[in-house]
């Protein structure tokens, strides 16, 4: 009995040794797994930190692309001045070279061909520094408002005709029109018109828009869809656009270009004409142009482009637009002649606009001088200049105009 038990003890001991070894191996493996898991967690955290640093580094690299600018250079970027579309103008050259103006608008009418226009725009770009090349614009809407009409440029129909097309067709046509502009060296079309004329019956009385059939339609949905289609078509051709004229010129009876005291007693922050711009903002419109009419229910004291209530208050804060804001013309428009050129520029930038459109280049020296003086003496205004120049340069970077 005893011998038998001793003989049976060997397998039991062996089995115990096997189990013991298994437990040891299991423990080692478990510890190894635990350590590996800890290493994985550490590695994951390290990667997350690395990714954060990479993203931060990418952002810093993006910021580094932006040229460091003096106050004078920043202010220059906030102006767009004019030059006849069919000729050269020394005052415009001076504005670019001496005052570092960052944008040009080609004015009037031109029958020059696309290659001939390209020669002009190339010369203009040659006057600007390589790291701050120009936005070169024109009013190329269609109908009676088409600056470039020479060989190679399509004859564009008026707004109402464009509005009768399916949005898809308009987008495709706008892409073609944009390609023509791009070939001519134009990178900014001051269109589309997003104004809502009150009605077809009122259109002949609506001097700036309806009289010329510049509007796409009379209802919000069609205006939004067609303005959006026009912008997207131009964008696909590499051309920037601006929806105009915020908060709408469809309810006035006189034109701010040739009349003073133009007022709109109907448009308010909840008006459908304002909601049109709100929807375009949601669709990604890159730029909006502000009107110079006085809007009694928004700010009865100042022309819209001069009004902080309208630009910073309504457009920026209430509608949430953080894109590029450009004024309508502040040089020759009769509506703003009660203010000196310098006052107009300071008021417009104080209100929250980013670019002062001044068709007349001989007014640029006074405008820039007063803006610089104000920026040097008013820290709040200086911050406005910084914000506006950042928006302008961000757009230029996106358009490969910054090296």
Phi, psi and omega in degrees: 000315180294315179301317180299320180295319179296321178295323181285339183294328182301312177298323182295315179298316179301316179298320179297320179296319179298313181297318180299315178299319180299318180295319179297313179300316180300317179297317179298315179297319179298316179297319178298317179298319180297316180296318178298319180297318179297319179296322180297317180297315179299318180297320180297315180297320179298318179296320179297318177297317179299318180296319178298316179296322179296314178299317178297320179295319179297319179296318180296321178297320178297317179295324182293337178294331182289122182295142174287129186237147171284169177302318180298320179291320177298315181296319179302325180294345185266013181233141171237121180239168192259163171207139178306136186291346183246015185200175175260159181216121183296325179297326177290318177301317180297321180299322180285313187281315185273324186250002172058034177301137188262353183215149181231142171243130176274125189247168178079219179225146181225137173253015178290149179285170178302312179298323179293322177293324180296324176300319181292313182292327176296321179294320178297314180297328180293342179275343182265151176295151185297332182267006176213060182289167193275145158277121180245121190236172170196168175269096181242073182269313187125165181066230181284350182244080177216105186290313186264116187228011183282187182301130180101341177265129179293152171277112185269132178287168181289174184300316181299321178293315177300323180290342178278348178279161170294144180306325180296322178292317180298320180298318180293318178295319180297326176298318178294315179298321178295323178296324177295316178298314181300320179296333180269001179086014177266125182244006183214114176259121180280071181198165011269162173282122180246015181290143177254104176289139189305318180192168177296324179293327181278340187309314181298337180272346182274089192304316185281334188238292186300323181301329182258005182056042180278341183285151177281324185192187179248349180252152185301313187301314182287327176295313181298312184296323183278323175296320178295317180296318179299313181298316182292323177296315178297318181300319181294343175262005178083022183246129177285150178229164175222126177283133183221156005239105185298136001267019177125137176246020185276358183245002181266164180246352178232161187261127180296339179293326187237007180221150173257164176069026179286122183232150175238114183267356187257319187291131177225173184302339181261000184298152180298327180297327177286322180296333175301314179293324178300317180290324177293326175298316178298330180277354176098023178302131187279336186211151178225138177260134180264141181275162180254006172294160174264128183253103188302327183268003175245307175205102184284357185264327189232149170305145186311314183295341179263357191263114173299329179297324183275315186278294179293319184287297185282307186287311183283303188281309184285317181270348174075028182274123179241018178273196184280128178245126181238143179280162164288174185303129179246012181257307185259346183299126182298329182305331187249012184289347178291344178252147176291160178305318180296318178298320180300315182295315181296316180298317183296316181288325176296327182288339180120003175288154179259326181232130175267117177272117180228098184302329185269108185293338181290347177271349183300315181304314180294317181300310183293321179302314182289325177295317179297316180299317179295318182294327181284340184249352185225106184297322179297319178291322178300323178293324174301318179298316179299314181296315182295316181294327177296319178296317180298313183290329176298316177297317181295323177297316179298330181265012177062034177260001177242126181255000000 
